[in-house]
Short mmCIF file of C-alpha atoms in Angstrom, two decimals:
data_model
loop_
_atom_site.label_atom_id
_atom_site.label_comp_id
_atom_site.label_asym_id
_atom_site.label_seq_id
_atom_site.Cartn_x
_atom_site.Cartn_y
_atom_site.Cartn_z
CA ARG A 264 -16.46 -4.85 -33.38
CA ASN A 265 -15.35 -6.12 -30.04
CA VAL A 266 -12.44 -4.08 -28.89
CA TYR A 267 -13.70 -2.91 -25.79
CA ALA A 268 -14.02 -6.75 -24.82
CA ALA A 269 -10.25 -6.61 -24.51
CA ALA A 270 -10.21 -3.45 -22.70
CA PHE A 271 -13.04 -5.03 -20.26
CA ARG A 272 -10.75 -7.91 -19.80
CA ARG A 273 -7.55 -5.86 -18.92
CA MET A 274 -9.68 -3.46 -16.38
CA MET A 275 -10.91 -6.69 -14.52
CA GLN A 276 -7.43 -8.30 -14.12
CA GLY A 277 -6.53 -4.92 -12.48
CA ILE A 278 -9.31 -5.51 -9.94
CA TYR A 279 -8.70 -9.26 -9.61
CA GLU A 280 -5.15 -8.11 -8.84
CA GLN A 281 -6.74 -6.10 -5.73
CA ARG A 282 -8.33 -8.95 -4.05
CA CYS A 283 -7.54 -9.53 -0.34
CA GLY A 284 -7.63 -12.69 1.80
CA CYS A 285 -6.26 -15.05 -0.93
CA GLU A 286 -3.45 -16.15 -2.76
CA LEU A 287 -2.77 -14.33 -6.30
CA ASP A 288 -2.13 -16.79 -8.93
CA PRO A 289 0.65 -15.46 -11.20
CA LYS A 290 -0.60 -17.05 -14.42
CA LEU A 291 -3.73 -14.71 -13.83
CA THR A 292 -1.59 -11.58 -12.62
CA GLY A 293 1.08 -11.05 -15.38
CA GLY A 294 3.60 -12.84 -13.32
CA TRP A 295 2.84 -11.49 -10.25
CA LYS A 296 2.69 -13.86 -7.20
CA ARG A 297 1.50 -12.95 -3.86
CA ILE A 298 0.57 -14.99 -0.84
CA ALA A 299 -2.58 -14.84 0.81
CA CYS A 300 -3.63 -12.14 3.33
CA HIS A 301 -5.71 -11.04 6.23
CA LYS A 302 -6.92 -14.47 7.05
CA ASP A 303 -6.55 -13.99 10.75
CA GLY A 304 -10.13 -12.45 11.33
CA ILE A 305 -11.13 -8.93 12.36
CA LYS A 306 -11.14 -7.32 15.34
CA GLU A 307 -14.58 -5.80 16.32
CA SER A 308 -14.44 -2.52 17.74
CA ASN A 309 -17.05 0.23 19.18
CA VAL A 310 -15.79 3.04 16.73
CA ASN A 311 -18.54 4.57 15.10
CA ARG A 312 -17.77 5.29 11.29
CA TRP A 313 -19.04 8.89 11.70
CA GLU A 314 -16.73 9.40 14.62
CA PHE A 315 -13.28 8.70 12.42
CA ASN A 316 -13.45 8.07 8.86
CA GLN A 317 -10.35 6.55 9.18
CA TYR A 318 -7.40 5.62 11.62
CA GLY A 319 -9.42 5.79 14.71
CA PRO A 320 -8.66 4.79 18.20
CA PHE A 321 -9.32 0.99 17.60
CA GLN A 322 -6.51 -0.46 19.68
CA ASN A 323 -8.23 0.96 22.67
CA ARG A 324 -11.78 0.56 21.61
CA CYS A 325 -11.98 -3.34 20.66
CA THR A 326 -14.69 -5.36 22.09
CA GLY A 327 -12.71 -8.30 22.38
CA LYS A 328 -14.48 -10.49 19.38
CA VAL A 329 -12.49 -11.57 16.30
CA ILE A 330 -14.77 -11.69 13.50
CA LYS A 331 -13.95 -14.69 11.06
CA ALA A 332 -14.39 -12.79 7.73
CA SER A 333 -12.09 -12.44 4.70
CA GLY A 334 -12.29 -11.30 1.12
CA GLY A 335 -12.96 -7.68 -0.55
CA HIS A 336 -10.37 -5.72 -2.48
CA HIS A 337 -7.75 -4.04 -1.19
CA ASP A 338 -8.32 -0.01 -1.54
CA ALA A 339 -5.21 0.90 -3.73
CA GLY A 340 -1.43 0.25 -3.67
CA ASP A 341 -0.77 -0.98 -0.40
CA TYR A 342 -2.79 -3.46 1.97
CA ASN A 343 -5.78 -1.22 3.26
CA PRO A 344 -8.68 -1.40 3.81
CA ARG A 345 -10.62 -3.57 1.55
CA SER A 346 -14.32 -3.03 2.36
CA HIS A 347 -15.35 -1.46 -0.94
CA LEU A 348 -19.10 -2.26 -1.22
CA ASP A 349 -19.01 -0.23 -4.45
CA VAL A 350 -17.02 -2.55 -6.02
CA ALA A 351 -19.48 -5.05 -6.02
CA GLN A 352 -22.47 -2.46 -6.86
CA ALA A 353 -20.74 -1.44 -10.04
CA LEU A 354 -20.07 -4.82 -11.34
CA MET A 355 -23.31 -6.24 -10.41
CA ASP A 356 -25.01 -3.29 -12.03
CA ALA A 357 -22.72 -3.96 -15.09
CA LEU A 358 -24.17 -7.35 -15.48
CA GLU A 359 -27.91 -6.66 -14.80
CA LEU A 360 -27.82 -3.58 -17.31
CA SER A 361 -26.29 -5.92 -20.28
CA GLY A 362 -26.10 -9.61 -19.28
CA GLU A 363 -25.53 -10.57 -22.87
CA ASN A 364 -22.09 -9.01 -22.51
CA PHE A 365 -20.81 -11.22 -19.67
CA ALA A 366 -20.24 -15.08 -19.41
CA ASP A 367 -18.57 -17.95 -17.10
CA GLY A 368 -15.06 -18.29 -18.33
CA GLN A 369 -14.09 -14.68 -20.29
CA LEU A 370 -12.16 -13.53 -17.57
CA GLY A 371 -8.92 -14.73 -15.64
CA VAL A 372 -10.44 -15.62 -12.44
CA PRO A 373 -9.81 -18.68 -10.29
CA GLU A 374 -13.58 -19.49 -10.00
CA LYS A 375 -14.40 -19.77 -14.05
CA GLY A 376 -16.22 -22.58 -14.88
CA ASN A 377 -18.75 -22.59 -11.98
CA GLY A 378 -21.63 -21.64 -13.88
CA ILE A 379 -21.65 -18.04 -12.55
CA PRO A 380 -20.46 -14.98 -14.96
CA ASP A 381 -16.95 -13.98 -13.97
CA ILE A 382 -18.04 -10.76 -13.48
CA LEU A 383 -20.57 -11.82 -10.76
CA ASP A 384 -17.49 -13.97 -8.93
CA GLU A 385 -15.49 -11.00 -8.85
CA ALA A 386 -18.29 -9.17 -7.01
CA LEU A 387 -18.95 -12.03 -4.62
CA TRP A 388 -15.51 -11.71 -3.56
CA GLN A 389 -16.44 -8.56 -2.30
CA LEU A 390 -19.57 -9.50 -0.82
CA LYS A 391 -17.60 -12.43 1.06
CA LEU A 392 -16.44 -9.62 3.48
CA TRP A 393 -19.48 -7.87 4.10
CA ALA A 394 -21.37 -11.37 4.57
CA GLY A 395 -18.42 -11.98 7.34
CA LEU A 396 -19.04 -8.43 8.88
CA GLN A 397 -22.83 -9.40 9.12
CA ASP A 398 -23.74 -10.15 12.83
CA ALA A 399 -26.10 -13.06 13.82
CA ASP A 400 -28.51 -10.46 14.47
CA GLY A 401 -28.69 -9.07 10.94
CA GLY A 402 -26.56 -5.79 11.50
CA VAL A 403 -23.58 -4.88 9.44
CA CYS A 404 -20.56 -3.62 10.69
CA ASP A 405 -19.60 -0.46 8.72
CA GLY A 406 -16.40 -1.75 7.10
CA THR A 407 -13.04 -2.42 8.29
CA GLU A 408 -9.92 -0.48 8.57
CA SER A 409 -6.34 -0.15 9.77
CA HIS A 410 -4.91 2.20 12.55
CA ALA A 411 -2.41 3.50 10.24
CA ASP A 412 -1.04 3.22 6.51
CA PRO A 413 0.77 0.06 6.11
CA ASN A 414 4.67 0.20 5.65
CA PHE A 415 4.68 0.44 2.04
CA PHE A 416 8.11 -1.86 1.76
CA GLN A 417 6.82 -4.51 3.83
CA THR A 418 5.40 -7.62 1.98
CA VAL A 419 1.97 -8.31 2.85
CA GLU A 420 2.16 -11.06 5.79
CA LEU A 421 4.22 -8.47 7.93
CA ASP A 422 1.52 -5.94 7.94
CA ASP A 423 1.28 -5.03 11.46
CA LYS A 424 -1.01 -2.07 11.48
CA GLY A 425 -3.99 -3.80 12.36
CA ASP A 426 -7.72 -5.06 10.92
CA TYR A 427 -10.42 -3.70 12.57
CA ALA A 428 -13.95 -3.36 12.19
CA PHE A 429 -16.07 -0.27 12.86
CA ALA A 430 -19.24 -0.77 14.64
CA LYS A 431 -22.59 -1.47 13.18
CA ASN A 432 -25.01 1.18 11.81
CA CYS A 433 -27.81 1.49 9.71
CA LYS A 434 -25.88 2.70 6.75
CA ALA A 435 -23.73 -0.13 6.28
CA SER A 436 -27.20 -2.35 6.98
CA TYR A 437 -29.15 -0.79 4.59
CA TRP A 438 -26.38 -0.72 1.97
CA CYS A 439 -25.57 -4.31 2.21
CA ALA A 440 -29.49 -5.10 2.14
CA GLY A 441 -29.60 -3.85 -1.21
CA ALA A 442 -26.51 -5.09 -2.44
CA PHE A 443 -27.36 -8.67 -0.98
CA ALA A 444 -30.84 -8.56 -2.68
CA GLN A 445 -29.05 -7.94 -5.93
CA ALA A 446 -26.72 -10.47 -5.97
CA SER A 447 -29.56 -12.78 -4.62
CA LEU A 448 -31.31 -11.86 -7.59
CA LEU A 449 -28.39 -12.33 -10.17
CA LEU A 450 -27.63 -15.93 -8.64
CA LYS A 451 -31.13 -16.98 -8.90
CA LYS A 452 -30.88 -16.36 -12.61
CA CYS A 453 -27.73 -18.47 -12.97
CA GLY A 454 -29.58 -21.35 -11.13
CA LYS A 455 -27.66 -20.98 -8.01
CA THR A 456 -30.69 -21.39 -5.86
CA GLN A 457 -29.29 -22.39 -2.27
CA LEU A 458 -26.76 -19.15 -2.61
CA ALA A 459 -29.15 -17.10 -3.96
CA ASP A 460 -31.40 -17.83 -0.89
CA ASP A 461 -28.81 -17.32 1.45
CA PHE A 462 -28.44 -13.77 -0.18
CA ARG A 463 -31.97 -13.03 0.08
CA LYS A 464 -31.99 -13.91 3.70
CA ARG A 465 -29.07 -11.80 4.66
CA ALA A 466 -30.73 -9.11 2.71
CA GLU A 467 -34.14 -9.46 4.84
CA LYS A 468 -32.34 -9.67 8.36
CA ALA A 469 -29.56 -6.76 7.52
CA TYR A 470 -32.81 -4.69 6.50
CA ALA A 471 -34.78 -5.58 9.35
CA TRP A 472 -31.87 -4.81 11.96
CA ALA A 473 -31.39 -1.48 10.21
CA ALA A 474 -35.15 -0.65 10.43
CA ALA A 475 -35.26 -1.40 14.23
CA HIS A 476 -32.13 0.71 15.06
CA GLU A 477 -32.87 3.83 13.02
CA GLU A 478 -33.35 6.15 15.87
CA THR A 479 -29.70 5.37 16.96
CA ASP A 480 -28.45 7.02 13.63
CA ALA A 481 -31.18 9.64 13.78
CA GLY A 482 -28.60 12.79 13.86
CA ARG A 483 -27.48 11.45 10.62
CA LYS A 484 -30.63 10.52 9.27
CA GLN A 485 -30.21 11.44 5.60
CA SER A 486 -26.92 9.92 4.73
CA TYR A 487 -27.23 6.76 7.71
CA VAL A 488 -30.54 6.01 7.39
CA THR A 489 -32.92 7.36 3.91
CA ASP A 490 -30.51 7.29 1.44
CA PRO A 491 -28.96 3.86 1.86
CA LYS A 492 -32.74 2.77 2.73
CA MET A 493 -34.02 3.85 -0.53
CA TYR A 494 -31.39 1.82 -2.30
CA ALA A 495 -32.29 -1.07 -0.17
CA ASP A 496 -36.03 -0.80 -0.58
CA VAL A 497 -35.54 -0.98 -4.85
CA HIS A 498 -33.54 -3.98 -4.68
CA LEU A 499 -35.84 -6.04 -2.06
CA TYR A 500 -38.53 -4.74 -4.06
CA ILE A 501 -37.23 -6.43 -7.36
CA LEU A 502 -36.24 -9.18 -5.77
CA THR A 503 -39.54 -9.89 -3.65
CA GLY A 504 -42.16 -8.18 -5.44
CA GLU A 505 -43.35 -7.39 -1.76
CA ALA A 506 -45.35 -3.77 -1.76
CA LYS A 507 -43.86 -2.59 1.60
CA TYR A 508 -40.67 -1.96 -0.09
CA HIS A 509 -42.06 -0.19 -2.94
CA ASP A 510 -44.47 1.91 -0.75
CA ASP A 511 -41.75 3.05 1.35
CA PHE A 512 -39.42 3.99 -1.61
CA LYS A 513 -42.40 5.89 -3.31
CA ALA A 514 -43.20 7.67 -0.14
CA ASN A 515 -39.68 8.70 1.06
CA CYS A 516 -37.61 9.10 -2.14
CA ALA A 517 -36.40 12.18 -3.62
CA TRP A 518 -38.77 12.27 -6.05
CA ALA A 519 -41.84 11.42 -3.86
CA LYS A 520 -43.30 14.92 -4.71
CA GLY A 521 -42.12 15.74 -8.02
CA ALA A 522 -38.83 16.65 -10.02
CA ALA A 523 -35.84 16.17 -8.01
CA GLU A 524 -31.85 15.63 -9.02
CA LEU A 525 -30.23 12.28 -8.58
CA SER A 526 -28.34 13.97 -5.53
CA SER A 527 -27.85 17.28 -4.30
CA TRP A 528 -24.64 18.74 -2.32
CA GLY A 529 -24.69 18.59 1.29
CA LYS A 530 -28.63 17.61 1.20
CA TYR A 531 -28.76 13.90 -0.08
CA ASP A 532 -27.43 11.29 -2.53
CA GLN A 533 -29.95 9.02 -4.10
CA SER A 534 -28.36 8.29 -7.20
CA ARG A 535 -27.48 4.76 -6.59
CA ALA A 536 -31.42 4.29 -5.69
CA GLY A 537 -32.53 5.88 -8.58
CA LEU A 538 -30.24 4.30 -10.98
CA ALA A 539 -31.68 1.22 -9.08
CA TYR A 540 -35.20 2.05 -9.76
CA LEU A 541 -34.85 2.20 -13.43
CA MET A 542 -33.99 -1.44 -13.67
CA VAL A 543 -37.21 -2.35 -12.19
CA PRO A 544 -39.53 -4.09 -14.78
CA LYS A 545 -41.47 -1.47 -16.27
CA ASP A 546 -44.87 -3.21 -15.74
CA LYS A 547 -44.10 -3.19 -12.02
CA ALA A 548 -42.53 0.30 -11.41
CA ASP A 549 -44.88 3.09 -10.96
CA ALA A 550 -44.68 5.11 -14.61
CA ALA A 551 -44.86 8.68 -13.33
CA LEU A 552 -42.00 8.22 -10.73
CA ARG A 553 -39.71 6.31 -13.28
CA ASP A 554 -39.96 8.95 -15.58
CA ARG A 555 -39.35 11.49 -13.00
CA ILE A 556 -36.06 9.51 -12.10
CA LEU A 557 -35.04 8.94 -15.73
CA ASN A 558 -35.60 12.61 -16.27
CA ALA A 559 -33.30 13.35 -13.18
CA ALA A 560 -30.38 10.82 -14.70
CA LYS A 561 -30.90 12.53 -18.23
CA GLY A 562 -30.08 16.18 -16.66
CA GLU A 563 -27.42 15.22 -14.92
CA PHE A 564 -26.00 13.63 -18.30
CA ASN A 565 -26.70 17.05 -19.54
CA MET A 566 -25.03 19.37 -17.11
CA TYR A 567 -21.95 17.11 -17.80
CA ALA A 568 -22.24 16.85 -21.33
CA ASN A 569 -22.83 20.35 -22.03
CA GLY A 570 -20.44 21.62 -19.68
CA SER A 571 -17.62 19.16 -21.48
CA SER A 572 -18.72 20.26 -24.78
CA LYS A 573 -16.86 23.61 -24.32
CA CYS A 574 -13.72 21.99 -23.90
CA PRO A 575 -11.16 20.82 -26.69
CA TYR A 576 -10.94 17.46 -25.11
CA LYS A 577 -14.66 16.16 -24.80
CA PHE A 578 -15.39 13.76 -21.95
CA LEU A 579 -18.09 13.26 -19.10
CA ARG A 580 -17.01 15.39 -15.96
CA ASN A 581 -18.42 17.87 -13.88
CA PRO A 582 -17.75 21.09 -15.06
CA TYR A 583 -18.02 23.02 -11.49
CA ALA A 584 -15.70 20.35 -10.44
CA PRO A 585 -11.60 20.75 -10.66
CA ILE A 586 -9.84 18.50 -12.28
CA THR A 587 -8.54 16.23 -9.10
CA TRP A 588 -8.22 12.86 -7.28
CA GLY A 589 -9.22 11.04 -10.89
CA THR A 590 -11.70 13.12 -12.42
CA GLY A 591 -9.16 13.64 -15.46
CA ALA A 592 -8.66 9.75 -15.86
CA TYR A 593 -11.35 7.68 -14.60
CA GLU A 594 -14.92 7.12 -15.88
CA ASN A 595 -16.87 8.08 -12.65
CA TYR A 596 -18.80 10.92 -14.05
CA ALA A 597 -19.84 8.39 -17.06
CA VAL A 598 -21.96 6.00 -14.95
CA THR A 599 -25.00 7.52 -15.19
CA CYS A 600 -24.56 7.98 -18.88
CA ALA A 601 -23.62 4.35 -18.98
CA HIS A 602 -27.18 3.38 -17.28
CA LEU A 603 -28.98 5.43 -19.50
CA TYR A 604 -27.50 3.77 -22.85
CA ALA A 605 -28.31 0.71 -21.67
CA HIS A 606 -31.88 1.71 -20.75
CA THR A 607 -32.66 3.62 -24.45
CA GLY A 608 -29.85 2.35 -26.69
CA ASP A 609 -29.32 6.33 -27.78
CA LYS A 610 -26.43 6.73 -29.70
CA LEU A 611 -25.62 9.88 -28.14
CA TYR A 612 -25.09 8.36 -24.57
CA ARG A 613 -22.67 5.77 -26.38
CA ASP A 614 -20.80 8.37 -28.41
CA TRP A 615 -20.38 10.18 -24.72
CA LEU A 616 -19.25 6.80 -23.12
CA ILE A 617 -16.66 6.73 -26.35
CA ARG A 618 -15.72 9.91 -25.59
CA THR A 619 -14.63 9.26 -22.08
CA CYS A 620 -12.77 6.26 -22.56
CA ASP A 621 -10.89 7.86 -25.01
CA ASN A 622 -9.95 10.39 -22.57
CA THR A 623 -8.36 7.33 -20.28
CA LEU A 624 -6.71 5.42 -23.05
CA GLY A 625 -4.71 8.10 -24.91
CA ALA A 626 -6.98 10.85 -26.33
CA ASN A 627 -5.58 13.38 -23.81
CA PRO A 628 -2.84 16.09 -24.11
CA MET A 629 -0.27 13.78 -22.44
CA GLY A 630 -0.88 11.31 -25.19
CA LEU A 631 -0.85 8.66 -22.65
CA SER A 632 -3.03 5.64 -21.35
CA TYR A 633 -3.93 5.91 -17.94
CA ILE A 634 -4.20 2.16 -17.59
CA THR A 635 -1.01 -0.29 -17.33
CA GLY A 636 -0.74 -2.84 -20.50
CA LEU A 637 -3.86 -0.88 -22.47
CA GLY A 638 -1.96 0.87 -25.33
CA THR A 639 1.81 1.68 -26.60
CA ARG A 640 2.38 4.41 -24.47
CA THR A 641 0.81 3.88 -20.83
CA VAL A 642 1.87 4.79 -17.22
CA ARG A 643 4.72 3.13 -16.03
CA CYS A 644 4.90 3.62 -12.23
CA PRO A 645 1.57 3.27 -10.55
CA LEU A 646 1.72 3.41 -6.91
CA HIS A 647 1.76 -0.70 -6.24
CA ASN A 648 3.25 -3.02 -4.60
CA SER A 649 3.34 -5.53 -7.75
CA ARG A 650 6.15 -3.44 -8.87
CA TYR A 651 8.36 -5.04 -6.27
CA ARG A 652 8.70 -8.17 -8.33
CA ALA A 653 11.70 -9.22 -9.66
CA GLU A 654 10.91 -7.47 -13.22
CA GLY A 655 10.49 -4.14 -11.50
CA ILE A 656 7.37 -3.42 -13.27
CA PRO A 657 3.89 -2.97 -12.45
CA VAL A 658 1.12 -5.82 -13.35
CA PRO A 659 -1.30 -4.96 -16.28
CA GLY A 660 -4.59 -3.36 -15.40
CA LEU A 661 -4.14 -0.58 -13.04
CA GLN A 662 -5.79 2.56 -13.73
CA VAL A 663 -4.11 5.74 -11.94
CA GLN A 664 -5.84 9.25 -10.97
CA GLY A 665 -4.32 11.09 -13.45
CA PRO A 666 -3.94 14.53 -13.49
CA MET A 667 -3.67 16.53 -10.10
CA ALA A 668 -3.57 20.41 -9.91
CA GLN A 669 -4.99 21.20 -6.96
CA GLY A 670 -4.93 19.78 -3.32
CA HIS A 671 -1.93 18.81 -1.44
CA GLY A 672 0.13 15.57 -0.76
CA TYR A 673 2.25 14.36 -3.41
CA SER A 674 0.46 16.06 -6.36
CA TYR A 675 1.78 17.85 -9.40
CA VAL A 676 2.03 20.83 -7.37
CA ASP A 677 4.36 19.22 -4.79
CA SER A 678 6.28 17.04 -7.29
CA VAL A 679 6.99 19.60 -10.26
CA TYR A 680 10.46 21.85 -10.64
CA PRO A 681 10.18 24.76 -11.69
CA ALA A 682 7.32 25.51 -9.69
CA HIS A 683 3.71 24.90 -11.16
CA GLN A 684 1.89 27.74 -12.38
CA ASN A 685 -1.89 28.37 -12.12
CA ASN A 686 -2.21 29.50 -15.54
CA ALA A 687 -1.33 26.03 -16.63
CA ALA A 688 -3.63 23.77 -18.56
CA MET A 689 -5.19 21.19 -16.03
CA LEU A 690 -4.91 18.38 -18.20
CA HIS A 691 -1.39 18.52 -18.64
CA THR A 692 -0.64 18.76 -14.75
CA PHE A 693 0.33 14.98 -14.51
CA ALA A 694 3.81 13.24 -13.60
CA ASP A 695 4.39 9.66 -14.00
CA LEU A 696 5.92 9.02 -10.54
CA HIS A 697 5.80 6.05 -8.29
CA PHE A 698 5.35 8.07 -5.16
CA ALA A 699 2.95 10.90 -6.45
CA ILE A 700 0.11 9.33 -4.54
CA ALA A 701 -2.59 11.84 -5.79
CA MET A 702 -1.78 11.08 -9.38
CA ASP A 703 -0.66 7.59 -9.69
CA GLU A 704 -2.02 5.72 -6.99
CA PRO A 705 -4.78 3.36 -8.59
CA THR A 706 -8.28 3.23 -6.46
CA VAL A 707 -9.96 -0.01 -6.93
CA ASN A 708 -13.76 1.54 -6.59
CA ASN A 709 -13.05 4.11 -9.41
CA MET A 710 -11.58 0.87 -11.50
CA ALA A 711 -14.96 -0.80 -11.09
CA ASN A 712 -16.56 1.96 -12.82
CA THR A 713 -14.49 1.83 -15.56
CA ALA A 714 -15.07 -1.78 -15.83
CA LEU A 715 -18.76 -1.37 -15.94
CA VAL A 716 -18.21 1.26 -18.72
CA PHE A 717 -16.01 -0.94 -20.93
CA GLY A 718 -18.03 -3.96 -20.34
CA LEU A 719 -21.34 -2.22 -21.46
CA LEU A 720 -19.74 -0.96 -24.55
CA ALA A 721 -18.13 -4.51 -25.20
CA LYS A 722 -20.79 -5.66 -27.65
#
């Protein structure tokens, strides 16, 4: 009955192994000892996130301030970046959706026994970094980056590619306002009133700063202001009960005037805000608005399920998107389904969650589990520094990207000989190669989505 409980614990072990800013205990990692990293602070820059998605001219545009912040999780197989707010969001959603499945002491985290569910401890490690990136005025820097990929053969203390913070903006401030508010609510439920109050104050200050600086991001209003603000509105309304947040959401969300999708390519993406609104207590929610959002979630699920039903291997994915960058191995397209299952208990959603997990765990044309340490025939060569330990094998709990037929850069097409034929079955386009980045590098934010799904099934 509890088969997914073990899978959930293994997945969470893999996320712990991605922690930044602390020493890793080999007793908790399966034998991999790693010293503390990135504890010397972060150089503040005036580089805007929208100017350079990564590798901006940080060295020439530092403000001179060093932010004393650490925490977060390394992105993938190397040491950069570690500012993945979505790791905390996924883990907190799991706890809020199915709190009875999670407890203090159930995972191998250093904080166990502190009266906080271990899954929330892991989320808080990510939020530790974002709290450090919040300025005294409430504004939040939009994450961290290096000025280049670290040398893969260097150990972490020799990483010389820098540690920089993007400039403050509305997007990061609104997203953090929502995440800090959700953390406050969950900590309050645990009886951690002082820590909960600190996060509440942080949430309100971040929201206030963003609201006062919306004009600076007006040229990117939808993605830098409106979408993240809707997310913040919902979580601050759940936490405080203040009508101003609810009123703003009702007036400006995608569903304000009628039916709409959770997201529309190139126009808006309010998936997180919409799914968050489904967690508003029913007696506090606008019933008609909630129904429209619930129908939008069901519509997204139906599109994924109907398209996937036509395939021999049935797992949730976007039928209009190619098999690429994790879409053949991760649970990313099952997140909305997981929320629907938690809210409705409908067996249909549970069945599709299990089908999707089955694909990850071996019910695929390769007969291969894409998570190290889960199954008898698993991937052996994920791109991860842990394989440089004495045993030469990677730690358990790492989930790779999976099949990758399209795109360039260390993909199946770049790796296979004789040359790949375009009529080959997409789910066969996987090679278990250490440096085949597009197929074999674990990514921590996607691993958090898998942990969410495994966690909800663990009952």
